[in-house]
Amino acid sequence: MKRAVSNLVGAVIEAWQEVRIHKTRVMLSLIGVAVAVCAITTVVGLGAVAQQATVEQSERSGGRAASLFLSASMNDGTTPPGMPEIWRTALERYQIDYASRVVNASQTVQFADGAVPVQTLGIDPPYGTMHRITLEEGAWFTEADTARLAPALLVNSIFYDRLGRPDLRTHPTTTLVGERTTTAVVTGVYAALSYETEPAMYMLADALTAISPVVADLNVQFGPPSYELWVPVDVSEPLITALQRDVQGALGADAFVQVNRQDFAAFQDGDPYLSLKLTVGAIAGLVLLLGALGLVNIALVTLKQRIREIGIRRSFGATAGRVFFAVMMESVVATVVAGIVGVIGAVLIVKSPFVGDFISQGQVTDFPPFPVEAAILGLVCATVVGALAGLIPALVAVRVKVIDAIRY
């Protein structure tokens, strides 16, 4: 074992010395290999960032995996009586920490240029974590906000612009116009989606029902409240069945109850960027092949100049296996070095703020680290190319006859 390790280390050092001697020729052929490895590694790395952006964007709309959606209504479309108590009982029974009511409504807000109906979503504090909502300014709802006399509002950037973008540290207020005119405090601002053109806001569900008799009577403009839960994926299917059974049993046959998953993972199979990765990977593979051919040509030309050297080694007892391994290792060592350079270049590209912002489009909050599998893939590709490129010269070197080599 010790002798084998010693031979391996000696072969690597010898190969590196040969690479240094012929560094100009080798460097020209390795440029293509380094570029190809950089391309392959970069594609895998950027794919991870793009995939994370897609996941986070999907989670903002449909919730994290696994998000369950529960809706209940009577046959006439009204909200079943006693549903809040049934909901709380279910959360306690199944020990669910992340859950939220979702109440769709519209509140009239008094701006400087007039009163405008604003789409309003009444939710509970866990909703922000469940939907990965990030704020440009301020802070998300906390349990302390439930005790406010003036309800807290989280508004989109369009709403905030119409207010004149006041400093949130001054606790800016706005007036909610209705049967019960209420002064509310703006505590946070979130970015409006690309398709949004009108003001929108979040309120705590309890605050919304407290200030709006229409909502409190459960005759909400957009239908009865719905309920969302974020649970582990492995228990989601049994929990869907259990919730359906429990809520339907509590409400009776006159109610319609539906429980299902709504997160992206329930509907997506495979990698959406697979075709792009395969296309760029194929192009990078072609570049790797061209680099390998260049290495073969350089190695064969160099080998002709070393025929006498190989013959002298064989005459002093070097085995065919040792000669084969030494010649092949020259290509392998060279391509591994090129692979390391390519991987470093890929890391710099993927971690570049400009490239990251361009790929993520501002949708990534948990920016993924550079994937280790991308670096491993690049080094493996470089090693395989080196082994293939060194195979033909190594076979030629083994077939050299000692007497002919010495006379060369």
mmCIF file of C-alpha atoms in Angstrom:
data_model
loop_
_atom_site.group_PDB
_atom_site.id
_atom_site.type_symbol
_atom_site.label_atom_id
_atom_site.label_comp_id
_atom_site.label_asym_id
_atom_site.label_seq_id
_atom_site.Cartn_x
_atom_site.Cartn_y
_atom_site.Cartn_z
ATOM 1 C CA MET A 1 0.000 0.000 0.000
ATOM 2 C CA LYS A 2 2.777 2.392 0.960
ATOM 3 C CA ARG A 3 4.647 1.595 -2.247
ATOM 4 C CA ALA A 4 1.527 2.174 -4.359
ATOM 5 C CA VAL A 5 0.959 5.587 -2.766
ATOM 6 C CA SER A 6 4.618 6.457 -3.291
ATOM 7 C CA ASN A 7 4.403 5.473 -6.953
ATOM 8 C CA LEU A 8 1.241 7.510 -7.417
ATOM 9 C CA VAL A 9 2.757 10.622 -5.829
ATOM 10 C CA GLY A 10 5.915 10.181 -7.887
ATOM 11 C CA ALA A 11 3.891 9.847 -11.094
ATOM 12 C CA VAL A 12 1.919 13.001 -10.323
ATOM 13 C CA ILE A 13 5.090 14.997 -9.580
ATOM 14 C CA GLU A 14 6.730 13.688 -12.721
ATOM 15 C CA ALA A 15 3.654 14.544 -14.783
ATOM 16 C CA TRP A 16 3.596 18.055 -13.348
ATOM 17 C CA GLN A 17 7.249 18.564 -14.270
ATOM 18 C CA GLU A 18 6.523 17.520 -17.850
ATOM 19 C CA VAL A 19 3.563 19.896 -17.981
ATOM 20 C CA ARG A 20 5.810 22.729 -16.820
ATOM 21 C CA ILE A 21 8.394 21.911 -19.488
ATOM 22 C CA HIS A 22 5.795 22.023 -22.250
ATOM 23 C CA LYS A 23 3.647 24.660 -20.582
ATOM 24 C CA THR A 24 3.245 26.882 -23.655
ATOM 25 C CA ARG A 25 1.870 24.102 -25.844
ATOM 26 C CA VAL A 26 -0.205 22.607 -23.066
ATOM 27 C CA MET A 27 -1.627 25.964 -22.003
ATOM 28 C CA LEU A 28 -3.016 26.653 -25.476
ATOM 29 C CA SER A 29 -4.876 23.335 -25.540
ATOM 30 C CA LEU A 30 -6.086 23.691 -21.961
ATOM 31 C CA ILE A 31 -7.796 27.030 -22.514
ATOM 32 C CA GLY A 32 -10.717 25.262 -24.182
ATOM 33 C CA VAL A 33 -10.904 22.724 -21.361
ATOM 34 C CA ALA A 34 -10.938 25.450 -18.701
ATOM 35 C CA VAL A 35 -13.627 27.395 -20.576
ATOM 36 C CA ALA A 36 -15.774 24.280 -20.991
ATOM 37 C CA VAL A 37 -15.442 23.308 -17.330
ATOM 38 C CA CYS A 38 -16.287 26.886 -16.356
ATOM 39 C CA ALA A 39 -19.384 26.759 -18.598
ATOM 40 C CA ILE A 40 -20.650 23.463 -17.206
ATOM 41 C CA THR A 41 -20.029 24.490 -13.605
ATOM 42 C CA THR A 42 -21.581 27.916 -14.131
ATOM 43 C CA VAL A 43 -24.724 26.432 -15.674
ATOM 44 C CA VAL A 44 -25.241 24.137 -12.686
ATOM 45 C CA GLY A 45 -24.535 26.962 -10.233
ATOM 46 C CA LEU A 46 -26.819 29.482 -11.932
ATOM 47 C CA GLY A 47 -29.447 26.776 -12.295
ATOM 48 C CA ALA A 48 -29.524 26.462 -8.512
ATOM 49 C CA VAL A 49 -30.038 30.229 -8.161
ATOM 50 C CA ALA A 50 -32.739 30.312 -10.857
ATOM 51 C CA GLN A 51 -34.488 27.335 -9.297
ATOM 52 C CA GLN A 52 -34.432 29.011 -5.876
ATOM 53 C CA ALA A 53 -35.944 32.152 -7.429
ATOM 54 C CA THR A 54 -38.724 30.059 -8.984
ATOM 55 C CA VAL A 55 -39.366 28.245 -5.704
ATOM 56 C CA GLU A 56 -39.545 31.460 -3.673
ATOM 57 C CA GLN A 57 -41.809 33.145 -6.200
ATOM 58 C CA SER A 58 -44.121 30.137 -6.155
ATOM 59 C CA GLU A 59 -44.093 30.050 -2.370
ATOM 60 C CA ARG A 60 -45.206 33.677 -2.216
ATOM 61 C CA SER A 61 -48.362 32.836 -4.114
ATOM 62 C CA GLY A 62 -49.080 29.225 -3.154
ATOM 63 C CA GLY A 63 -47.213 28.827 0.116
ATOM 64 C CA ARG A 64 -44.349 26.581 1.120
ATOM 65 C CA ALA A 65 -44.417 22.827 0.717
ATOM 66 C CA ALA A 66 -46.698 21.485 1.963
ATOM 67 C CA SER A 67 -49.393 24.167 2.239
ATOM 68 C CA LEU A 68 -52.938 22.948 2.785
ATOM 69 C CA PHE A 69 -55.960 24.983 1.782
ATOM 70 C CA LEU A 70 -59.215 24.465 3.673
ATOM 71 C CA SER A 71 -62.500 26.026 2.581
ATOM 72 C CA ALA A 72 -65.915 25.499 4.115
ATOM 73 C CA SER A 73 -69.294 26.921 3.159
ATOM 74 C CA MET A 74 -72.937 26.074 3.527
ATOM 75 C CA ASN A 75 -74.902 25.009 0.485
ATOM 76 C CA ASP A 76 -76.197 28.578 0.122
ATOM 77 C CA GLY A 77 -72.613 29.941 -0.004
ATOM 78 C CA THR A 78 -72.489 31.454 3.481
ATOM 79 C CA THR A 79 -69.865 30.713 6.101
ATOM 80 C CA PRO A 80 -70.832 27.863 8.458
ATOM 81 C CA PRO A 81 -71.573 28.991 12.022
ATOM 82 C CA GLY A 82 -69.000 27.884 14.566
ATOM 83 C CA MET A 83 -66.209 27.609 12.012
ATOM 84 C CA PRO A 84 -63.695 29.675 14.048
ATOM 85 C CA GLU A 85 -64.030 27.269 16.992
ATOM 86 C CA ILE A 86 -63.746 24.230 14.703
ATOM 87 C CA TRP A 87 -60.611 25.765 13.196
ATOM 88 C CA ARG A 88 -58.961 26.361 16.573
ATOM 89 C CA THR A 89 -59.829 22.852 17.715
ATOM 90 C CA ALA A 90 -58.225 21.332 14.621
ATOM 91 C CA LEU A 91 -55.006 23.326 15.132
ATOM 92 C CA GLU A 92 -54.732 22.183 18.736
ATOM 93 C CA ARG A 93 -55.576 18.554 17.921
ATOM 94 C CA TYR A 94 -52.908 18.220 15.241
ATOM 95 C CA GLN A 95 -50.415 20.615 16.874
ATOM 96 C CA ILE A 96 -50.086 22.864 13.833
ATOM 97 C CA ASP A 97 -47.940 25.942 14.491
ATOM 98 C CA TYR A 98 -48.157 27.665 11.106
ATOM 99 C CA ALA A 99 -51.741 28.416 10.137
ATOM 100 C CA SER A 100 -53.664 31.463 9.046
ATOM 101 C CA ARG A 101 -57.156 32.598 8.202
ATOM 102 C CA VAL A 102 -57.425 34.376 4.875
ATOM 103 C CA VAL A 103 -60.230 36.935 4.515
ATOM 104 C CA ASN A 104 -60.615 38.710 1.173
ATOM 105 C CA ALA A 105 -62.254 42.112 1.455
ATOM 106 C CA SER A 106 -62.150 45.681 0.204
ATOM 107 C CA GLN A 107 -61.622 48.743 2.365
ATOM 108 C CA THR A 108 -62.114 52.346 1.266
ATOM 109 C CA VAL A 109 -58.989 54.360 2.048
ATOM 110 C CA GLN A 110 -58.853 58.129 2.125
ATOM 111 C CA PHE A 111 -55.871 59.445 0.150
ATOM 112 C CA ALA A 112 -54.972 63.066 -0.486
ATOM 113 C CA ASP A 113 -56.520 62.858 -3.955
ATOM 114 C CA GLY A 114 -59.713 61.104 -2.863
ATOM 115 C CA ALA A 115 -61.154 57.932 -1.351
ATOM 116 C CA VAL A 116 -60.246 54.713 -3.172
ATOM 117 C CA PRO A 117 -61.374 51.106 -2.574
ATOM 118 C CA VAL A 118 -58.291 49.042 -1.733
ATOM 119 C CA GLN A 119 -58.021 45.271 -1.965
ATOM 120 C CA THR A 120 -57.479 44.010 1.562
ATOM 121 C CA LEU A 121 -56.340 40.640 2.815
ATOM 122 C CA GLY A 122 -57.064 39.772 6.425
ATOM 123 C CA ILE A 123 -54.544 37.232 7.733
ATOM 124 C CA ASP A 124 -52.859 35.951 10.889
ATOM 125 C CA PRO A 125 -49.157 36.615 11.743
ATOM 126 C CA PRO A 126 -47.841 33.186 10.528
ATOM 127 C CA TYR A 127 -49.004 34.034 6.999
ATOM 128 C CA GLY A 128 -45.813 36.010 6.309
ATOM 129 C CA THR A 129 -43.567 33.046 7.061
ATOM 130 C CA MET A 130 -45.837 30.632 5.215
ATOM 131 C CA HIS A 131 -45.700 32.744 2.049
ATOM 132 C CA ARG A 132 -42.118 33.987 2.426
ATOM 133 C CA ILE A 133 -43.177 37.635 2.303
ATOM 134 C CA THR A 134 -40.376 40.143 2.706
ATOM 135 C CA LEU A 135 -40.802 43.841 3.399
ATOM 136 C CA GLU A 136 -38.964 46.743 1.828
ATOM 137 C CA GLU A 137 -39.473 48.758 5.009
ATOM 138 C CA GLY A 138 -40.885 48.124 8.464
ATOM 139 C CA ALA A 139 -41.657 44.778 10.073
ATOM 140 C CA TRP A 140 -44.178 41.999 9.620
ATOM 141 C CA PHE A 141 -47.117 41.531 11.993
ATOM 142 C CA THR A 142 -46.392 40.248 15.480
ATOM 143 C CA GLU A 143 -48.686 39.135 18.270
ATOM 144 C CA ALA A 144 -48.238 42.604 19.808
ATOM 145 C CA ASP A 145 -50.098 44.093 16.830
ATOM 146 C CA THR A 146 -53.269 42.271 17.891
ATOM 147 C CA ALA A 147 -53.518 44.584 20.923
ATOM 148 C CA ARG A 148 -53.277 47.839 18.944
ATOM 149 C CA LEU A 149 -56.170 50.278 19.284
ATOM 150 C CA ALA A 150 -55.364 51.581 15.798
ATOM 151 C CA PRO A 151 -55.032 48.576 13.444
ATOM 152 C CA ALA A 152 -51.696 48.021 11.744
ATOM 153 C CA LEU A 153 -51.427 47.974 7.954
ATOM 154 C CA LEU A 154 -48.824 46.470 5.670
ATOM 155 C CA VAL A 155 -49.182 48.216 2.322
ATOM 156 C CA ASN A 156 -47.723 47.650 -1.123
ATOM 157 C CA SER A 157 -45.353 50.141 -2.702
ATOM 158 C CA ILE A 158 -48.156 51.637 -4.840
ATOM 159 C CA PHE A 159 -50.167 52.423 -1.693
ATOM 160 C CA TYR A 160 -47.026 53.830 -0.068
ATOM 161 C CA ASP A 161 -46.325 56.082 -3.039
ATOM 162 C CA ARG A 162 -49.837 57.540 -2.855
ATOM 163 C CA LEU A 163 -49.246 58.336 0.801
ATOM 164 C CA GLY A 164 -46.143 60.315 -0.177
ATOM 165 C CA ARG A 165 -43.682 57.726 1.213
ATOM 166 C CA PRO A 166 -43.607 59.054 4.794
ATOM 167 C CA ASP A 167 -40.962 57.869 7.252
ATOM 168 C CA LEU A 168 -42.367 54.798 9.034
ATOM 169 C CA ARG A 169 -40.565 55.853 12.204
ATOM 170 C CA THR A 170 -43.090 58.675 12.468
ATOM 171 C CA HIS A 171 -45.941 56.119 12.603
ATOM 172 C CA PRO A 172 -47.857 57.469 9.590
ATOM 173 C CA THR A 173 -51.608 56.959 9.641
ATOM 174 C CA THR A 174 -54.355 56.688 7.081
ATOM 175 C CA THR A 175 -58.135 56.732 7.321
ATOM 176 C CA LEU A 176 -60.292 53.717 6.507
ATOM 177 C CA VAL A 177 -63.691 55.024 5.451
ATOM 178 C CA GLY A 178 -66.871 53.023 6.091
ATOM 179 C CA GLU A 179 -69.677 52.504 8.557
ATOM 180 C CA ARG A 180 -66.976 52.723 11.191
ATOM 181 C CA THR A 181 -64.362 55.236 10.068
ATOM 182 C CA THR A 182 -61.049 54.092 11.543
ATOM 183 C CA THR A 183 -57.549 55.471 11.775
ATOM 184 C CA ALA A 184 -54.950 52.847 10.906
ATOM 185 C CA VAL A 185 -51.148 52.898 11.258
ATOM 186 C CA VAL A 186 -48.840 51.908 8.397
ATOM 187 C CA THR A 187 -46.139 49.679 9.896
ATOM 188 C CA GLY A 188 -44.574 48.094 6.814
ATOM 189 C CA VAL A 189 -44.218 48.237 3.036
ATOM 190 C CA TYR A 190 -43.821 45.325 0.612
ATOM 191 C CA ALA A 191 -42.934 45.431 -3.074
ATOM 192 C CA ALA A 192 -45.867 45.417 -5.475
ATOM 193 C CA LEU A 193 -45.875 42.554 -7.960
ATOM 194 C CA SER A 194 -45.104 43.321 -11.588
ATOM 195 C CA TYR A 195 -48.750 42.980 -12.636
ATOM 196 C CA GLU A 196 -50.160 45.084 -9.777
ATOM 197 C CA THR A 197 -51.291 48.586 -10.666
ATOM 198 C CA GLU A 198 -53.516 49.449 -7.690
ATOM 199 C CA PRO A 199 -52.942 49.887 -3.947
ATOM 200 C CA ALA A 200 -53.293 46.785 -1.787
ATOM 201 C CA MET A 201 -52.750 46.014 1.882
ATOM 202 C CA TYR A 202 -52.654 43.342 4.591
ATOM 203 C CA MET A 203 -54.492 43.572 7.907
ATOM 204 C CA LEU A 204 -54.793 41.168 10.790
ATOM 205 C CA ALA A 205 -57.986 39.157 10.370
ATOM 206 C CA ASP A 206 -59.281 40.074 13.830
ATOM 207 C CA ALA A 207 -58.695 43.779 13.179
ATOM 208 C CA LEU A 208 -60.447 43.554 9.829
ATOM 209 C CA THR A 209 -63.534 41.893 11.267
ATOM 210 C CA ALA A 210 -63.569 44.352 14.190
ATOM 211 C CA ILE A 211 -63.755 47.468 12.015
ATOM 212 C CA SER A 212 -65.975 46.097 9.263
ATOM 213 C CA PRO A 213 -69.505 44.938 10.098
ATOM 214 C CA VAL A 214 -69.777 43.391 6.643
ATOM 215 C CA VAL A 215 -66.764 41.222 7.261
ATOM 216 C CA ALA A 216 -67.806 40.517 10.836
ATOM 217 C CA ASP A 217 -71.135 39.211 9.615
ATOM 218 C CA LEU A 218 -69.175 36.872 7.338
ATOM 219 C CA ASN A 219 -70.924 38.161 4.226
ATOM 220 C CA VAL A 220 -67.559 39.042 2.704
ATOM 221 C CA GLN A 221 -67.514 40.467 -0.814
ATOM 222 C CA PHE A 222 -65.202 37.769 -2.111
ATOM 223 C CA GLY A 223 -66.782 34.782 -0.396
ATOM 224 C CA PRO A 224 -66.297 33.058 2.978
ATOM 225 C CA PRO A 225 -62.901 33.060 4.695
ATOM 226 C CA SER A 226 -60.456 30.313 3.797
ATOM 227 C CA TYR A 227 -57.862 28.657 5.994
ATOM 228 C CA GLU A 228 -54.248 27.775 5.266
ATOM 229 C CA LEU A 229 -51.829 25.446 7.042
ATOM 230 C CA TRP A 230 -48.120 24.765 6.513
ATOM 231 C CA VAL A 231 -47.239 21.211 7.510
ATOM 232 C CA PRO A 232 -44.439 18.695 6.819
ATOM 233 C CA VAL A 233 -44.719 17.106 3.378
ATOM 234 C CA ASP A 234 -44.652 13.549 4.724
ATOM 235 C CA VAL A 235 -47.798 14.086 6.831
ATOM 236 C CA SER A 236 -49.707 16.246 4.366
ATOM 237 C CA GLU A 237 -51.744 13.467 2.734
ATOM 238 C CA PRO A 238 -52.938 11.844 5.999
ATOM 239 C CA LEU A 239 -53.670 15.303 7.402
ATOM 240 C CA ILE A 240 -55.809 16.231 4.385
ATOM 241 C CA THR A 241 -57.947 13.160 4.993
ATOM 242 C CA ALA A 242 -58.194 13.815 8.742
ATOM 243 C CA LEU A 243 -59.129 17.501 8.362
ATOM 244 C CA GLN A 244 -61.714 16.707 5.711
ATOM 245 C CA ARG A 245 -63.289 14.119 7.994
ATOM 246 C CA ASP A 246 -63.204 16.233 11.165
ATOM 247 C CA VAL A 247 -64.520 19.491 9.685
ATOM 248 C CA GLN A 248 -67.193 17.780 7.591
ATOM 249 C CA GLY A 249 -68.312 15.805 10.632
ATOM 250 C CA ALA A 250 -68.503 18.920 12.778
ATOM 251 C CA LEU A 251 -70.488 20.931 10.205
ATOM 252 C CA GLY A 252 -72.819 18.211 8.991
ATOM 253 C CA ALA A 253 -74.145 17.237 5.586
ATOM 254 C CA ASP A 254 -75.432 20.740 4.797
ATOM 255 C CA ALA A 255 -71.872 22.081 4.460
ATOM 256 C CA PHE A 256 -69.353 21.740 1.667
ATOM 257 C CA VAL A 257 -65.790 21.177 2.897
ATOM 258 C CA GLN A 258 -62.699 20.945 0.725
ATOM 259 C CA VAL A 259 -59.074 20.381 1.774
ATOM 260 C CA ASN A 260 -56.203 20.184 -0.717
ATOM 261 C CA ARG A 261 -52.616 21.178 -1.318
ATOM 262 C CA GLN A 262 -51.962 24.418 -3.153
ATOM 263 C CA ASP A 263 -48.177 24.783 -3.061
ATOM 264 C CA PHE A 264 -46.075 24.522 -6.213
ATOM 265 C CA ALA A 265 -44.449 21.217 -5.219
ATOM 266 C CA ALA A 266 -47.814 19.462 -5.479
ATOM 267 C CA PHE A 267 -48.051 20.238 -9.202
ATOM 268 C CA GLN A 268 -44.452 20.370 -10.421
ATOM 269 C CA ASP A 269 -42.523 17.342 -11.590
ATOM 270 C CA GLY A 270 -38.840 17.489 -12.459
ATOM 271 C CA ASP A 271 -36.508 20.402 -13.027
ATOM 272 C CA PRO A 272 -38.035 23.250 -15.097
ATOM 273 C CA TYR A 273 -34.529 24.265 -16.199
ATOM 274 C CA LEU A 274 -33.502 20.779 -17.327
ATOM 275 C CA SER A 275 -33.726 21.569 -21.058
ATOM 276 C CA LEU A 276 -31.589 24.698 -20.644
ATOM 277 C CA LYS A 277 -29.003 22.800 -18.594
ATOM 278 C CA LEU A 278 -28.848 20.012 -21.178
ATOM 279 C CA THR A 279 -28.442 22.478 -24.059
ATOM 280 C CA VAL A 280 -25.628 24.453 -22.452
ATOM 281 C CA GLY A 281 -24.125 21.222 -21.133
ATOM 282 C CA ALA A 282 -24.044 19.798 -24.672
ATOM 283 C CA ILE A 283 -22.297 22.927 -25.955
ATOM 284 C CA ALA A 284 -19.791 22.762 -23.108
ATOM 285 C CA GLY A 285 -19.282 19.050 -23.838
ATOM 286 C CA LEU A 286 -18.419 19.904 -27.449
ATOM 287 C CA VAL A 287 -15.884 22.457 -26.246
ATOM 288 C CA LEU A 288 -14.448 19.820 -23.912
ATOM 289 C CA LEU A 289 -14.140 17.424 -26.839
ATOM 290 C CA LEU A 290 -12.274 20.008 -28.915
ATOM 291 C CA GLY A 291 -9.978 20.672 -25.983
ATOM 292 C CA ALA A 292 -9.348 16.948 -25.609
ATOM 293 C CA LEU A 293 -8.425 16.654 -29.303
ATOM 294 C CA GLY A 294 -5.998 19.522 -28.877
ATOM 295 C CA LEU A 295 -4.445 17.757 -25.901
ATOM 296 C CA VAL A 296 -4.090 14.545 -27.911
ATOM 297 C CA ASN A 297 -2.268 16.351 -30.702
ATOM 298 C CA ILE A 298 0.053 18.136 -28.286
ATOM 299 C CA ALA A 299 0.743 14.909 -26.384
ATOM 300 C CA LEU A 300 1.556 12.954 -29.583
ATOM 301 C CA VAL A 301 3.918 15.672 -30.831
ATOM 302 C CA THR A 302 5.597 15.853 -27.440
ATOM 303 C CA LEU A 303 5.833 12.057 -27.271
ATOM 304 C CA LYS A 304 7.836 11.883 -30.495
ATOM 305 C CA GLN A 305 10.409 14.140 -28.875
ATOM 306 C CA ARG A 306 10.586 11.845 -25.851
ATOM 307 C CA ILE A 307 11.001 8.484 -27.591
ATOM 308 C CA ARG A 308 14.666 8.239 -26.598
ATOM 309 C CA GLU A 309 13.802 9.171 -22.993
ATOM 310 C CA ILE A 310 11.163 6.449 -22.843
ATOM 311 C CA GLY A 311 13.578 3.885 -24.287
ATOM 312 C CA ILE A 312 16.188 4.721 -21.654
ATOM 313 C CA ARG A 313 13.571 4.336 -18.903
ATOM 314 C CA ARG A 314 12.503 0.965 -20.231
ATOM 315 C CA SER A 315 16.154 -0.173 -20.432
ATOM 316 C CA PHE A 316 16.581 0.691 -16.763
ATOM 317 C CA GLY A 317 13.623 -1.469 -15.778
ATOM 318 C CA ALA A 318 10.583 0.797 -16.085
ATOM 319 C CA THR A 319 7.584 -1.450 -16.729
ATOM 320 C CA ALA A 320 5.061 -0.888 -19.512
ATOM 321 C CA GLY A 321 2.437 -0.105 -16.868
ATOM 322 C CA ARG A 322 4.645 2.562 -15.289
ATOM 323 C CA VAL A 323 5.285 4.207 -18.667
ATOM 324 C CA PHE A 324 1.581 4.012 -19.565
ATOM 325 C CA PHE A 325 0.547 5.544 -16.266
ATOM 326 C CA ALA A 326 3.168 8.309 -16.379
ATOM 327 C CA VAL A 327 2.220 9.443 -19.885
ATOM 328 C CA MET A 328 -1.503 9.381 -19.107
ATOM 329 C CA MET A 329 -1.022 11.271 -15.857
ATOM 330 C CA GLU A 330 0.540 14.170 -17.746
ATOM 331 C CA SER A 331 -2.793 14.823 -19.478
ATOM 332 C CA VAL A 332 -4.808 14.160 -16.342
ATOM 333 C CA VAL A 333 -2.762 16.536 -14.189
ATOM 334 C CA ALA A 334 -2.944 19.232 -16.868
ATOM 335 C CA THR A 335 -6.724 18.985 -17.254
ATOM 336 C CA VAL A 336 -7.294 18.849 -13.491
ATOM 337 C CA VAL A 337 -5.382 22.120 -13.153
ATOM 338 C CA ALA A 338 -7.485 23.546 -15.994
ATOM 339 C CA GLY A 339 -10.590 22.219 -14.243
ATOM 340 C CA ILE A 340 -9.645 23.954 -10.997
ATOM 341 C CA VAL A 341 -9.178 27.216 -12.885
ATOM 342 C CA GLY A 342 -12.561 26.718 -14.588
ATOM 343 C CA VAL A 343 -14.324 26.003 -11.279
ATOM 344 C CA ILE A 344 -12.794 29.111 -9.682
ATOM 345 C CA GLY A 345 -14.005 31.148 -12.644
ATOM 346 C CA ALA A 346 -17.502 29.661 -12.301
ATOM 347 C CA VAL A 347 -17.635 30.502 -8.584
ATOM 348 C CA LEU A 348 -16.632 34.097 -9.307
ATOM 349 C CA ILE A 349 -19.310 34.352 -12.007
ATOM 350 C CA VAL A 350 -22.132 32.817 -9.981
ATOM 351 C CA LYS A 351 -21.264 34.817 -6.867
ATOM 352 C CA SER A 352 -20.981 38.048 -8.823
ATOM 353 C CA PRO A 353 -23.658 40.490 -7.538
ATOM 354 C CA PHE A 354 -24.478 41.599 -11.080
ATOM 355 C CA VAL A 355 -25.060 38.058 -12.389
ATOM 356 C CA GLY A 356 -26.904 37.000 -9.240
ATOM 357 C CA ASP A 357 -29.288 39.959 -9.412
ATOM 358 C CA PHE A 358 -29.882 39.378 -13.122
ATOM 359 C CA ILE A 359 -30.755 35.705 -12.647
ATOM 360 C CA SER A 360 -32.776 36.096 -9.448
ATOM 361 C CA GLN A 361 -34.603 39.244 -10.614
ATOM 362 C CA GLY A 362 -34.814 40.326 -6.981
ATOM 363 C CA GLN A 363 -36.905 37.239 -6.133
ATOM 364 C CA VAL A 364 -34.340 35.421 -3.983
ATOM 365 C CA THR A 365 -34.126 36.108 -0.259
ATOM 366 C CA ASP A 366 -32.341 32.880 0.759
ATOM 367 C CA PHE A 367 -29.532 33.052 -1.798
ATOM 368 C CA PRO A 368 -28.194 29.480 -2.140
ATOM 369 C CA PRO A 369 -24.478 28.795 -1.626
ATOM 370 C CA PHE A 370 -22.450 27.687 -4.617
ATOM 371 C CA PRO A 371 -23.463 24.036 -5.104
ATOM 372 C CA VAL A 372 -20.687 21.600 -4.239
ATOM 373 C CA GLU A 373 -22.014 19.173 -6.844
ATOM 374 C CA ALA A 374 -21.304 21.768 -9.549
ATOM 375 C CA ALA A 375 -17.646 21.995 -8.555
ATOM 376 C CA ILE A 376 -17.377 18.208 -8.334
ATOM 377 C CA LEU A 377 -18.997 17.854 -11.761
ATOM 378 C CA GLY A 378 -16.494 20.287 -13.284
ATOM 379 C CA LEU A 379 -13.491 18.494 -11.790
ATOM 380 C CA VAL A 380 -14.818 15.075 -12.802
ATOM 381 C CA CYS A 381 -15.328 16.293 -16.387
ATOM 382 C CA ALA A 382 -11.791 17.679 -16.465
ATOM 383 C CA THR A 383 -10.342 14.420 -15.102
ATOM 384 C CA VAL A 384 -12.272 12.275 -17.587
ATOM 385 C CA VAL A 385 -11.181 14.478 -20.507
ATOM 386 C CA GLY A 386 -7.559 14.228 -19.342
ATOM 387 C CA ALA A 387 -7.771 10.445 -19.064
ATOM 388 C CA LEU A 388 -9.297 10.113 -22.541
ATOM 389 C CA ALA A 389 -6.817 12.560 -24.048
ATOM 390 C CA GLY A 390 -3.882 10.721 -22.487
ATOM 391 C CA LEU A 391 -5.047 7.259 -23.465
ATOM 392 C CA ILE A 392 -3.802 7.296 -27.085
ATOM 393 C CA PRO A 393 -0.343 8.784 -26.320
ATOM 394 C CA ALA A 394 0.034 6.318 -23.430
ATOM 395 C CA LEU A 395 -0.750 3.364 -25.707
ATOM 396 C CA VAL A 396 1.764 4.641 -28.262
ATOM 397 C CA ALA A 397 4.419 4.997 -25.560
ATOM 398 C CA VAL A 398 3.894 1.428 -24.368
ATOM 399 C CA ARG A 399 4.325 0.060 -27.893
ATOM 400 C CA VAL A 400 7.734 1.717 -28.295
ATOM 401 C CA LYS A 401 10.515 -0.905 -28.555
ATOM 402 C CA VAL A 402 13.488 -0.292 -26.326
ATOM 403 C CA ILE A 403 16.190 -0.845 -28.963
ATOM 404 C CA ASP A 404 14.399 1.354 -31.516
ATOM 405 C CA ALA A 405 13.848 4.069 -28.950
ATOM 406 C CA ILE A 406 17.536 4.168 -27.969
ATOM 407 C CA ARG A 407 18.572 4.417 -31.644
ATOM 408 C CA TYR A 408 16.026 7.194 -32.247
#
